Amino acid sequence: MESNLLGISFAGLSLENPTILASGILGYTAESLKRVAKGGAGAVVTKSIGASPRAGYPNPTVVQAEAGLLNAMGLPNPGIDVYSEEIKYAKTVLRVPLFVSVFGYSADEYASVASKAVEAGADAVELNVSCPHVKQTGAEIGQSPKFLSEVVEKTKAAVNKPLIVKLSPNVADITVLAQAAIEAGADALTAVNTLKAMAIDTETMMPILSNVKGGLSGPAIKPVALRCVFDIAEQFEVPIIGCGGITDWRDAVEFFLAGASAVEIGTAVADDDEVFRTICRGIETYLRKKHYGSVKEIVGLAHRK
Ligand code: SIN
């Protein structure tokens, strides 16, 4: 029998492969999560869920940018009480770990939503402390070491599952926030959420997004995300999920070499449900060609002096 080169143990969870659906465009209903898992994802992350229902922003909420996607949906979600039923159903149809992305407007709210998500069956919680455009949550919390520590500490005390903190790239030094999250009890970090950005229509002479500003994802942000992962891995021994512009196996391998143990894929899924399987095949071929026995063996190799 062939050995599984791609299997990883991440923050106490076993993943068949290191590719994960990023929170965002898909991943709202159990059926769409199932479709992505069928496409080969090793785990899936839901869209961010808050304490109560939120409609999000009016259209336009998405703009195609030159090398990526600009979005400002405004964290639309049905609220954790309703979404708990979807989590319970998702657990009956998924064969891969389910991470629930959570946001709130205070440390207590983050902790309460996370605790309800775990009660409903989440295998891990990913804290969205990095949405770049919704007031009083997301990056407004995650850009402050003090607020971030409070949120992580309270949430950690409220859940008995791995706690992953998704960091913002819209900061001067991401390692300061990484340190705050780790010291407050984060089991792992995701680096990074979208870059704050905007687009203007030359005909109307107005910003295109109804919210004016949004978050840029896709290939345009890959070098920034990669640098963030490298910076964190250089200073801390925390498990990292690399996220930002991963569209093929080569991108994924770059993130492993920078220090990520797993990668999240978002924007590329919009074009291709099978992207996870294709990327996994490419990573596997690369590992065999380079004579490595597992993906773990190449994590952080770009740091050799
Ligand atoms: C959104 O719902 O607008 C995006 C959420 C995020 O960027 O974290």
PDB file of C-alpha atoms and ligand atoms in Angstrom:
ATOM      1  CA  MET A   1       0.000   0.000   0.000  1.00  0.00           C
ATOM      2  CA  GLU A   2       1.255   3.541  -0.806  1.00  0.00           C
ATOM      3  CA  SER A   3       1.999   5.769   2.201  1.00  0.00           C
ATOM      4  CA  ASN A   4      -0.061   8.925   2.654  1.00  0.00           C
ATOM      5  CA  LEU A   5       2.446  11.714   2.088  1.00  0.00           C
ATOM      6  CA  LEU A   6      -0.184  14.381   2.636  1.00  0.00           C
ATOM      7  CA  GLY A   7      -1.782  13.420   5.949  1.00  0.00           C
ATOM      8  CA  ILE A   8      -1.118  15.886   8.771  1.00  0.00           C
ATOM      9  CA  SER A   9      -1.830  16.268  12.424  1.00  0.00           C
ATOM     10  CA  PHE A  10      -2.830  19.897  12.956  1.00  0.00           C
ATOM     11  CA  ALA A  11      -3.505  21.415  16.389  1.00  0.00           C
ATOM     12  CA  GLY A  12      -4.615  17.977  17.571  1.00  0.00           C
ATOM     13  CA  LEU A  13      -6.778  17.214  14.531  1.00  0.00           C
ATOM     14  CA  SER A  14      -6.045  14.596  11.875  1.00  0.00           C
ATOM     15  CA  LEU A  15      -6.397  15.861   8.305  1.00  0.00           C
ATOM     16  CA  GLU A  16      -6.111  13.564   5.282  1.00  0.00           C
ATOM     17  CA  ASN A  17      -4.399  16.359   3.410  1.00  0.00           C
ATOM     18  CA  PRO A  18      -3.244  19.906   4.208  1.00  0.00           C
ATOM     19  CA  THR A  19      -5.698  21.818   1.957  1.00  0.00           C
ATOM     20  CA  ILE A  20      -8.626  23.549   3.668  1.00  0.00           C
ATOM     21  CA  LEU A  21     -11.559  25.555   2.325  1.00  0.00           C
ATOM     22  CA  ALA A  22     -11.089  29.172   3.491  1.00  0.00           C
ATOM     23  CA  SER A  23     -13.959  31.002   5.136  1.00  0.00           C
ATOM     24  CA  GLY A  24     -15.647  33.214   2.562  1.00  0.00           C
ATOM     25  CA  ILE A  25     -17.248  32.875  -0.807  1.00  0.00           C
ATOM     26  CA  LEU A  26     -18.588  29.314  -0.369  1.00  0.00           C
ATOM     27  CA  GLY A  27     -19.116  27.366   2.790  1.00  0.00           C
ATOM     28  CA  TYR A  28     -22.377  28.665   4.119  1.00  0.00           C
ATOM     29  CA  THR A  29     -24.670  25.672   3.787  1.00  0.00           C
ATOM     30  CA  ALA A  30     -23.853  22.089   4.727  1.00  0.00           C
ATOM     31  CA  GLU A  31     -24.478  21.060   1.099  1.00  0.00           C
ATOM     32  CA  SER A  32     -21.917  23.515  -0.316  1.00  0.00           C
ATOM     33  CA  LEU A  33     -19.373  22.418   2.326  1.00  0.00           C
ATOM     34  CA  LYS A  34     -20.012  18.821   1.311  1.00  0.00           C
ATOM     35  CA  ARG A  35     -19.422  19.679  -2.363  1.00  0.00           C
ATOM     36  CA  VAL A  36     -16.070  21.250  -1.499  1.00  0.00           C
ATOM     37  CA  ALA A  37     -15.079  18.294   0.656  1.00  0.00           C
ATOM     38  CA  LYS A  38     -15.899  16.018  -2.290  1.00  0.00           C
ATOM     39  CA  GLY A  39     -13.497  18.139  -4.357  1.00  0.00           C
ATOM     40  CA  GLY A  40     -10.704  16.929  -2.090  1.00  0.00           C
ATOM     41  CA  ALA A  41     -10.433  19.454   0.790  1.00  0.00           C
ATOM     42  CA  GLY A  42      -8.831  18.060   3.976  1.00  0.00           C
ATOM     43  CA  ALA A  43     -11.071  20.287   6.135  1.00  0.00           C
ATOM     44  CA  VAL A  44     -13.604  23.068   5.584  1.00  0.00           C
ATOM     45  CA  VAL A  45     -14.230  26.446   7.243  1.00  0.00           C
ATOM     46  CA  THR A  46     -17.714  27.995   7.285  1.00  0.00           C
ATOM     47  CA  LYS A  47     -18.498  31.602   6.464  1.00  0.00           C
ATOM     48  CA  SER A  48     -18.213  33.749   9.594  1.00  0.00           C
ATOM     49  CA  ILE A  49     -21.111  33.455  12.024  1.00  0.00           C
ATOM     50  CA  GLY A  50     -22.111  36.033  14.644  1.00  0.00           C
ATOM     51  CA  ALA A  51     -24.427  36.180  17.639  1.00  0.00           C
ATOM     52  CA  SER A  52     -27.497  37.405  15.737  1.00  0.00           C
ATOM     53  CA  PRO A  53     -28.697  37.536  12.121  1.00  0.00           C
ATOM     54  CA  ARG A  54     -26.992  40.135   9.896  1.00  0.00           C
ATOM     55  CA  ALA A  55     -28.132  41.053   6.396  1.00  0.00           C
ATOM     56  CA  GLY A  56     -24.751  42.263   5.139  1.00  0.00           C
ATOM     57  CA  TYR A  57     -24.236  45.131   2.671  1.00  0.00           C
ATOM     58  CA  PRO A  58     -26.397  45.843  -0.390  1.00  0.00           C
ATOM     59  CA  ASN A  59     -24.956  45.070  -3.852  1.00  0.00           C
ATOM     60  CA  PRO A  60     -22.464  45.497  -5.395  1.00  0.00           C
ATOM     61  CA  THR A  61     -20.517  43.383  -2.925  1.00  0.00           C
ATOM     62  CA  VAL A  62     -17.972  41.752  -5.261  1.00  0.00           C
ATOM     63  CA  VAL A  63     -15.672  43.224  -7.927  1.00  0.00           C
ATOM     64  CA  GLN A  64     -13.300  41.291 -10.183  1.00  0.00           C
ATOM     65  CA  ALA A  65      -9.866  42.886  -9.748  1.00  0.00           C
ATOM     66  CA  GLU A  66      -6.839  42.462 -12.033  1.00  0.00           C
ATOM     67  CA  ALA A  67      -5.366  39.496 -10.184  1.00  0.00           C
ATOM     68  CA  GLY A  68      -7.930  38.687  -7.559  1.00  0.00           C
ATOM     69  CA  LEU A  69     -11.324  39.414  -6.126  1.00  0.00           C
ATOM     70  CA  LEU A  70     -12.455  42.405  -4.117  1.00  0.00           C
ATOM     71  CA  ASN A  71     -15.357  41.747  -1.755  1.00  0.00           C
ATOM     72  CA  ALA A  72     -17.308  43.504   0.942  1.00  0.00           C
ATOM     73  CA  MET A  73     -20.298  41.343   1.771  1.00  0.00           C
ATOM     74  CA  GLY A  74     -20.582  42.664   5.300  1.00  0.00           C
ATOM     75  CA  LEU A  75     -20.559  39.375   7.222  1.00  0.00           C
ATOM     76  CA  PRO A  76     -24.085  38.272   6.231  1.00  0.00           C
ATOM     77  CA  ASN A  77     -25.167  35.307   8.345  1.00  0.00           C
ATOM     78  CA  PRO A  78     -28.269  33.887  10.051  1.00  0.00           C
ATOM     79  CA  GLY A  79     -26.841  34.081  13.602  1.00  0.00           C
ATOM     80  CA  ILE A  80     -25.452  31.170  15.607  1.00  0.00           C
ATOM     81  CA  ASP A  81     -28.791  29.951  17.019  1.00  0.00           C
ATOM     82  CA  VAL A  82     -30.158  29.274  13.536  1.00  0.00           C
ATOM     83  CA  TYR A  83     -26.766  28.222  12.138  1.00  0.00           C
ATOM     84  CA  SER A  84     -26.293  25.609  14.880  1.00  0.00           C
ATOM     85  CA  GLU A  85     -28.858  23.451  13.065  1.00  0.00           C
ATOM     86  CA  GLU A  86     -26.756  23.702   9.872  1.00  0.00           C
ATOM     87  CA  ILE A  87     -23.628  22.719  11.830  1.00  0.00           C
ATOM     88  CA  LYS A  88     -25.431  19.669  13.220  1.00  0.00           C
ATOM     89  CA  TYR A  89     -26.581  18.688   9.727  1.00  0.00           C
ATOM     90  CA  ALA A  90     -23.106  19.352   8.241  1.00  0.00           C
ATOM     91  CA  LYS A  91     -21.617  16.928  10.753  1.00  0.00           C
ATOM     92  CA  THR A  92     -23.869  14.176   9.409  1.00  0.00           C
ATOM     93  CA  VAL A  93     -22.802  14.679   5.767  1.00  0.00           C
ATOM     94  CA  LEU A  94     -19.099  15.634   6.084  1.00  0.00           C
ATOM     95  CA  ARG A  95     -16.228  13.182   6.412  1.00  0.00           C
ATOM     96  CA  VAL A  96     -13.635  15.908   7.036  1.00  0.00           C
ATOM     97  CA  PRO A  97     -13.183  18.216  10.054  1.00  0.00           C
ATOM     98  CA  LEU A  98     -15.517  21.211  10.201  1.00  0.00           C
ATOM     99  CA  PHE A  99     -14.062  24.526  11.381  1.00  0.00           C
ATOM    100  CA  VAL A 100     -16.602  27.205  12.256  1.00  0.00           C
ATOM    101  CA  SER A 101     -15.539  30.819  11.659  1.00  0.00           C
ATOM    102  CA  VAL A 102     -16.811  33.121  14.377  1.00  0.00           C
ATOM    103  CA  PHE A 103     -17.044  36.899  14.859  1.00  0.00           C
ATOM    104  CA  GLY A 104     -18.454  39.153  17.572  1.00  0.00           C
ATOM    105  CA  TYR A 105     -18.556  42.718  18.851  1.00  0.00           C
ATOM    106  CA  SER A 106     -16.989  41.939  22.236  1.00  0.00           C
ATOM    107  CA  ALA A 107     -14.864  39.233  23.831  1.00  0.00           C
ATOM    108  CA  ASP A 108     -17.946  37.816  25.556  1.00  0.00           C
ATOM    109  CA  GLU A 109     -19.810  37.628  22.267  1.00  0.00           C
ATOM    110  CA  TYR A 110     -16.943  35.859  20.467  1.00  0.00           C
ATOM    111  CA  ALA A 111     -16.762  33.369  23.347  1.00  0.00           C
ATOM    112  CA  SER A 112     -20.497  32.757  23.424  1.00  0.00           C
ATOM    113  CA  VAL A 113     -20.794  32.201  19.628  1.00  0.00           C
ATOM    114  CA  ALA A 114     -17.744  29.904  19.661  1.00  0.00           C
ATOM    115  CA  SER A 115     -19.118  27.895  22.553  1.00  0.00           C
ATOM    116  CA  LYS A 116     -22.485  27.413  20.766  1.00  0.00           C
ATOM    117  CA  ALA A 117     -20.639  26.386  17.574  1.00  0.00           C
ATOM    118  CA  VAL A 118     -18.666  23.739  19.483  1.00  0.00           C
ATOM    119  CA  GLU A 119     -21.797  22.545  21.247  1.00  0.00           C
ATOM    120  CA  ALA A 120     -23.403  22.049  17.822  1.00  0.00           C
ATOM    121  CA  GLY A 121     -20.443  19.948  16.637  1.00  0.00           C
ATOM    122  CA  ALA A 122     -17.639  22.201  15.325  1.00  0.00           C
ATOM    123  CA  ASP A 123     -14.292  20.363  15.324  1.00  0.00           C
ATOM    124  CA  ALA A 124     -12.406  23.669  15.647  1.00  0.00           C
ATOM    125  CA  VAL A 125     -13.153  27.380  15.859  1.00  0.00           C
ATOM    126  CA  GLU A 126     -11.481  29.979  13.648  1.00  0.00           C
ATOM    127  CA  LEU A 127     -11.750  33.488  15.079  1.00  0.00           C
ATOM    128  CA  ASN A 128     -12.364  36.159  12.457  1.00  0.00           C
ATOM    129  CA  VAL A 129     -10.477  39.056  14.017  1.00  0.00           C
ATOM    130  CA  SER A 130      -9.455  40.323  10.602  1.00  0.00           C
ATOM    131  CA  CYS A 131     -12.428  41.273   8.389  1.00  0.00           C
ATOM    132  CA  PRO A 132     -11.122  44.616   7.066  1.00  0.00           C
ATOM    133  CA  HIS A 133     -14.357  46.542   6.616  1.00  0.00           C
ATOM    134  CA  VAL A 134     -17.072  45.868   9.224  1.00  0.00           C
ATOM    135  CA  LYS A 135     -17.125  48.347  12.087  1.00  0.00           C
ATOM    136  CA  GLN A 136     -16.451  47.295  15.712  1.00  0.00           C
ATOM    137  CA  THR A 137     -15.477  43.725  14.862  1.00  0.00           C
ATOM    138  CA  GLY A 138     -12.925  41.859  12.725  1.00  0.00           C
ATOM    139  CA  ALA A 139      -9.746  43.836  12.143  1.00  0.00           C
ATOM    140  CA  GLU A 140     -10.889  46.608  14.499  1.00  0.00           C
ATOM    141  CA  ILE A 141     -10.322  43.971  17.201  1.00  0.00           C
ATOM    142  CA  GLY A 142      -7.485  42.040  15.593  1.00  0.00           C
ATOM    143  CA  GLN A 143      -5.317  45.095  14.959  1.00  0.00           C
ATOM    144  CA  SER A 144      -5.084  45.801  18.700  1.00  0.00           C
ATOM    145  CA  PRO A 145      -2.934  43.393  20.765  1.00  0.00           C
ATOM    146  CA  LYS A 146      -5.014  44.277  23.857  1.00  0.00           C
ATOM    147  CA  PHE A 147      -8.467  43.598  22.321  1.00  0.00           C
ATOM    148  CA  LEU A 148      -7.140  40.539  20.519  1.00  0.00           C
ATOM    149  CA  SER A 149      -5.767  39.045  23.771  1.00  0.00           C
ATOM    150  CA  GLU A 150      -9.104  39.563  25.516  1.00  0.00           C
ATOM    151  CA  VAL A 151     -11.046  37.859  22.727  1.00  0.00           C
ATOM    152  CA  VAL A 152      -8.665  34.892  22.472  1.00  0.00           C
ATOM    153  CA  GLU A 153      -8.425  34.408  26.234  1.00  0.00           C
ATOM    154  CA  LYS A 154     -12.208  34.448  26.767  1.00  0.00           C
ATOM    155  CA  THR A 155     -12.917  32.222  23.789  1.00  0.00           C
ATOM    156  CA  LYS A 156     -10.203  29.749  24.755  1.00  0.00           C
ATOM    157  CA  ALA A 157     -11.771  29.431  28.205  1.00  0.00           C
ATOM    158  CA  ALA A 158     -15.189  28.783  26.625  1.00  0.00           C
ATOM    159  CA  VAL A 159     -14.288  26.008  24.163  1.00  0.00           C
ATOM    160  CA  ASN A 160     -12.630  22.619  24.432  1.00  0.00           C
ATOM    161  CA  LYS A 161     -11.705  22.388  20.731  1.00  0.00           C
ATOM    162  CA  PRO A 162      -8.721  23.819  18.845  1.00  0.00           C
ATOM    163  CA  LEU A 163      -8.814  27.604  18.608  1.00  0.00           C
ATOM    164  CA  ILE A 164      -7.386  29.087  15.404  1.00  0.00           C
ATOM    165  CA  VAL A 165      -6.935  32.854  15.093  1.00  0.00           C
ATOM    166  CA  LYS A 166      -7.156  34.347  11.592  1.00  0.00           C
ATOM    167  CA  LEU A 167      -4.893  37.382  11.457  1.00  0.00           C
ATOM    168  CA  SER A 168      -5.095  40.550   9.396  1.00  0.00           C
ATOM    169  CA  PRO A 169      -2.320  41.566   6.974  1.00  0.00           C
ATOM    170  CA  ASN A 170      -3.393  45.205   7.415  1.00  0.00           C
ATOM    171  CA  VAL A 171      -0.938  45.876  10.256  1.00  0.00           C
ATOM    172  CA  ALA A 172       2.595  47.250  10.548  1.00  0.00           C
ATOM    173  CA  ASP A 173       4.039  44.101  12.139  1.00  0.00           C
ATOM    174  CA  ILE A 174       1.994  40.899  12.097  1.00  0.00           C
ATOM    175  CA  THR A 175       4.299  39.211  14.629  1.00  0.00           C
ATOM    176  CA  VAL A 176       3.068  41.575  17.363  1.00  0.00           C
ATOM    177  CA  LEU A 177      -0.488  40.317  16.844  1.00  0.00           C
ATOM    178  CA  ALA A 178       0.694  36.712  16.453  1.00  0.00           C
ATOM    179  CA  GLN A 179       2.446  36.981  19.809  1.00  0.00           C
ATOM    180  CA  ALA A 180      -0.657  38.432  21.488  1.00  0.00           C
ATOM    181  CA  ALA A 181      -2.800  35.590  20.114  1.00  0.00           C
ATOM    182  CA  ILE A 182      -0.325  32.860  21.106  1.00  0.00           C
ATOM    183  CA  GLU A 183       0.186  34.234  24.622  1.00  0.00           C
ATOM    184  CA  ALA A 184      -3.593  34.430  25.085  1.00  0.00           C
ATOM    185  CA  GLY A 185      -3.952  30.729  24.234  1.00  0.00           C
ATOM    186  CA  ALA A 186      -4.386  30.348  20.449  1.00  0.00           C
ATOM    187  CA  ASP A 187      -3.667  26.772  19.324  1.00  0.00           C
ATOM    188  CA  ALA A 188      -2.921  27.850  15.748  1.00  0.00           C
ATOM    189  CA  LEU A 189      -2.932  30.894  13.474  1.00  0.00           C
ATOM    190  CA  THR A 190      -4.266  31.495   9.985  1.00  0.00           C
ATOM    191  CA  ALA A 191      -2.254  34.047   8.016  1.00  0.00           C
ATOM    192  CA  VAL A 192      -3.927  35.973   6.443  1.00  0.00           C
ATOM    193  CA  ASN A 193      -7.360  37.481   5.777  1.00  0.00           C
ATOM    194  CA  THR A 194      -7.880  39.935   2.889  1.00  0.00           C
ATOM    195  CA  LEU A 195      -6.000  43.167   2.209  1.00  0.00           C
ATOM    196  CA  LYS A 196      -8.101  46.312   2.601  1.00  0.00           C
ATOM    197  CA  ALA A 197      -8.691  47.699  -0.911  1.00  0.00           C
ATOM    198  CA  MET A 198     -11.111  49.496  -3.255  1.00  0.00           C
ATOM    199  CA  ALA A 199     -12.133  49.973  -6.898  1.00  0.00           C
ATOM    200  CA  ILE A 200     -13.544  53.040  -8.703  1.00  0.00           C
ATOM    201  CA  ASP A 201     -15.772  53.073 -11.811  1.00  0.00           C
ATOM    202  CA  THR A 202     -14.464  55.644 -14.314  1.00  0.00           C
ATOM    203  CA  GLU A 203     -17.928  56.079 -15.908  1.00  0.00           C
ATOM    204  CA  THR A 204     -19.886  56.814 -12.735  1.00  0.00           C
ATOM    205  CA  MET A 205     -16.731  58.281 -11.140  1.00  0.00           C
ATOM    206  CA  MET A 206     -17.746  56.526  -7.924  1.00  0.00           C
ATOM    207  CA  PRO A 207     -16.450  53.657  -5.793  1.00  0.00           C
ATOM    208  CA  ILE A 208     -17.909  50.371  -7.093  1.00  0.00           C
ATOM    209  CA  LEU A 209     -18.557  48.536  -3.817  1.00  0.00           C
ATOM    210  CA  SER A 210     -21.617  49.755  -1.927  1.00  0.00           C
ATOM    211  CA  ASN A 211     -19.431  49.763   1.185  1.00  0.00           C
ATOM    212  CA  VAL A 212     -16.730  51.721  -0.734  1.00  0.00           C
ATOM    213  CA  LYS A 213     -13.906  49.611   0.721  1.00  0.00           C
ATOM    214  CA  GLY A 214     -13.531  45.851   0.851  1.00  0.00           C
ATOM    215  CA  GLY A 215     -10.988  43.039   1.072  1.00  0.00           C
ATOM    216  CA  LEU A 216      -8.745  41.870  -1.769  1.00  0.00           C
ATOM    217  CA  SER A 217      -8.041  38.137  -2.117  1.00  0.00           C
ATOM    218  CA  GLY A 218      -6.502  35.959  -4.824  1.00  0.00           C
ATOM    219  CA  PRO A 219      -3.094  35.861  -6.560  1.00  0.00           C
ATOM    220  CA  ALA A 220      -2.537  39.614  -6.074  1.00  0.00           C
ATOM    221  CA  ILE A 221      -2.017  39.121  -2.335  1.00  0.00           C
ATOM    222  CA  LYS A 222       0.028  35.897  -2.381  1.00  0.00           C
ATOM    223  CA  PRO A 223       3.464  37.494  -1.888  1.00  0.00           C
ATOM    224  CA  VAL A 224       2.127  39.531   1.055  1.00  0.00           C
ATOM    225  CA  ALA A 225       0.527  36.476   2.685  1.00  0.00           C
ATOM    226  CA  LEU A 226       3.684  34.449   2.155  1.00  0.00           C
ATOM    227  CA  ARG A 227       5.799  37.124   3.827  1.00  0.00           C
ATOM    228  CA  CYS A 228       3.376  37.188   6.797  1.00  0.00           C
ATOM    229  CA  VAL A 229       3.678  33.394   7.249  1.00  0.00           C
ATOM    230  CA  PHE A 230       7.473  33.614   6.966  1.00  0.00           C
ATOM    231  CA  ASP A 231       7.640  36.418   9.568  1.00  0.00           C
ATOM    232  CA  ILE A 232       5.492  34.488  12.076  1.00  0.00           C
ATOM    233  CA  ALA A 233       7.316  31.175  11.548  1.00  0.00           C
ATOM    234  CA  GLU A 234      10.651  32.897  12.027  1.00  0.00           C
ATOM    235  CA  GLN A 235       9.698  33.898  15.582  1.00  0.00           C
ATOM    236  CA  PHE A 236       7.159  31.380  16.876  1.00  0.00           C
ATOM    237  CA  GLU A 237       6.662  27.619  16.917  1.00  0.00           C
ATOM    238  CA  VAL A 238       2.905  27.793  16.435  1.00  0.00           C
ATOM    239  CA  PRO A 239       1.042  25.755  13.782  1.00  0.00           C
ATOM    240  CA  ILE A 240       0.193  28.099  10.888  1.00  0.00           C
ATOM    241  CA  ILE A 241      -2.366  27.845   8.102  1.00  0.00           C
ATOM    242  CA  GLY A 242      -1.179  29.859   5.089  1.00  0.00           C
ATOM    243  CA  CYS A 243      -3.939  31.704   3.252  1.00  0.00           C
ATOM    244  CA  GLY A 244      -3.903  34.183   0.371  1.00  0.00           C
ATOM    245  CA  GLY A 245      -3.850  33.631  -3.370  1.00  0.00           C
ATOM    246  CA  ILE A 246      -3.143  29.897  -3.443  1.00  0.00           C
ATOM    247  CA  THR A 247      -4.258  28.594  -6.833  1.00  0.00           C
ATOM    248  CA  ASP A 248      -1.860  25.730  -7.634  1.00  0.00           C
ATOM    249  CA  TRP A 249       0.484  23.220  -5.959  1.00  0.00           C
ATOM    250  CA  ARG A 250       3.496  25.477  -6.379  1.00  0.00           C
ATOM    251  CA  ASP A 251       1.780  28.227  -4.339  1.00  0.00           C
ATOM    252  CA  ALA A 252       0.948  25.678  -1.625  1.00  0.00           C
ATOM    253  CA  VAL A 253       4.534  24.396  -1.508  1.00  0.00           C
ATOM    254  CA  GLU A 254       5.829  27.986  -1.168  1.00  0.00           C
ATOM    255  CA  PHE A 255       3.635  28.386   1.925  1.00  0.00           C
ATOM    256  CA  PHE A 256       4.896  25.109   3.447  1.00  0.00           C
ATOM    257  CA  LEU A 257       8.495  26.175   2.847  1.00  0.00           C
ATOM    258  CA  ALA A 258       7.714  29.531   4.511  1.00  0.00           C
ATOM    259  CA  GLY A 259       6.468  27.695   7.628  1.00  0.00           C
ATOM    260  CA  ALA A 260       2.791  26.836   7.120  1.00  0.00           C
ATOM    261  CA  SER A 261       1.641  23.317   8.041  1.00  0.00           C
ATOM    262  CA  ALA A 262      -1.569  23.628   6.015  1.00  0.00           C
ATOM    263  CA  VAL A 263      -3.085  26.014   3.473  1.00  0.00           C
ATOM    264  CA  GLU A 264      -6.527  27.556   3.047  1.00  0.00           C
ATOM    265  CA  ILE A 265      -7.911  28.080  -0.438  1.00  0.00           C
ATOM    266  CA  GLY A 266     -10.775  30.489  -1.137  1.00  0.00           C
ATOM    267  CA  THR A 267     -10.814  32.567  -4.293  1.00  0.00           C
ATOM    268  CA  ALA A 268      -9.583  29.692  -6.508  1.00  0.00           C
ATOM    269  CA  VAL A 269     -12.537  27.531  -5.431  1.00  0.00           C
ATOM    270  CA  ALA A 270     -14.941  29.923  -7.159  1.00  0.00           C
ATOM    271  CA  ASP A 271     -13.556  28.762 -10.544  1.00  0.00           C
ATOM    272  CA  ASP A 272     -12.914  25.101  -9.779  1.00  0.00           C
ATOM    273  CA  ASP A 273     -14.488  22.756  -7.196  1.00  0.00           C
ATOM    274  CA  GLU A 274     -11.737  20.210  -7.808  1.00  0.00           C
ATOM    275  CA  VAL A 275      -8.893  22.620  -7.045  1.00  0.00           C
ATOM    276  CA  PHE A 276      -8.078  20.824  -3.762  1.00  0.00           C
ATOM    277  CA  ARG A 277      -7.598  17.465  -5.492  1.00  0.00           C
ATOM    278  CA  THR A 278      -5.483  19.020  -8.264  1.00  0.00           C
ATOM    279  CA  ILE A 279      -3.280  20.855  -5.749  1.00  0.00           C
ATOM    280  CA  CYS A 280      -2.850  17.705  -3.618  1.00  0.00           C
ATOM    281  CA  ARG A 281      -1.722  15.678  -6.643  1.00  0.00           C
ATOM    282  CA  GLY A 282       0.828  18.370  -7.466  1.00  0.00           C
ATOM    283  CA  ILE A 283       2.184  18.492  -3.889  1.00  0.00           C
ATOM    284  CA  GLU A 284       2.473  14.714  -3.834  1.00  0.00           C
ATOM    285  CA  THR A 285       4.394  14.604  -7.130  1.00  0.00           C
ATOM    286  CA  TYR A 286       6.703  17.345  -5.835  1.00  0.00           C
ATOM    287  CA  LEU A 287       7.398  15.475  -2.570  1.00  0.00           C
ATOM    288  CA  ARG A 288       8.191  12.234  -4.401  1.00  0.00           C
ATOM    289  CA  LYS A 289      10.436  14.017  -6.887  1.00  0.00           C
ATOM    290  CA  LYS A 290      12.348  15.671  -4.032  1.00  0.00           C
ATOM    291  CA  HIS A 291      12.446  12.389  -2.028  1.00  0.00           C
ATOM    292  CA  TYR A 292      10.495  13.611   0.995  1.00  0.00           C
ATOM    293  CA  GLY A 293       8.327  11.181   2.969  1.00  0.00           C
ATOM    294  CA  SER A 294       5.692  13.665   4.141  1.00  0.00           C
ATOM    295  CA  VAL A 295       4.566  17.241   3.736  1.00  0.00           C
ATOM    296  CA  LYS A 296       5.630  17.865   7.341  1.00  0.00           C
ATOM    297  CA  GLU A 297       9.264  17.410   6.342  1.00  0.00           C
ATOM    298  CA  ILE A 298       9.281  20.508   4.137  1.00  0.00           C
ATOM    299  CA  VAL A 299       7.531  22.880   6.581  1.00  0.00           C
ATOM    300  CA  GLY A 300       9.774  25.882   7.225  1.00  0.00           C
ATOM    301  CA  LEU A 301      12.689  24.753   5.048  1.00  0.00           C
ATOM    302  CA  ALA A 302      13.035  28.237   3.523  1.00  0.00           C
ATOM    303  CA  HIS A 303      14.301  29.411   6.932  1.00  0.00           C
ATOM    304  CA  ARG A 304      17.544  27.383   6.711  1.00  0.00           C
ATOM    305  CA  LYS A 305      20.565  29.651   7.213  1.00  0.00           C
TER     306      LYS A 305
HETATM  307  C1  SIN B   1     -17.449  39.694   4.344  1.00  0.00           C
HETATM  308  O1  SIN B   1     -18.379  38.991   4.731  1.00  0.00           O
HETATM  309  O2  SIN B   1     -17.634  40.832   3.913  1.00  0.00           O
HETATM  310  C2  SIN B   1     -16.031  39.160   4.346  1.00  0.00           C
HETATM  311  C3  SIN B   1     -15.599  38.685   5.658  1.00  0.00           C
HETATM  312  C4  SIN B   1     -14.116  38.816   5.901  1.00  0.00           C
HETATM  313  O3  SIN B   1     -13.399  39.444   5.097  1.00  0.00           O
HETATM  314  O4  SIN B   1     -13.620  38.342   6.918  1.00  0.00           O
END
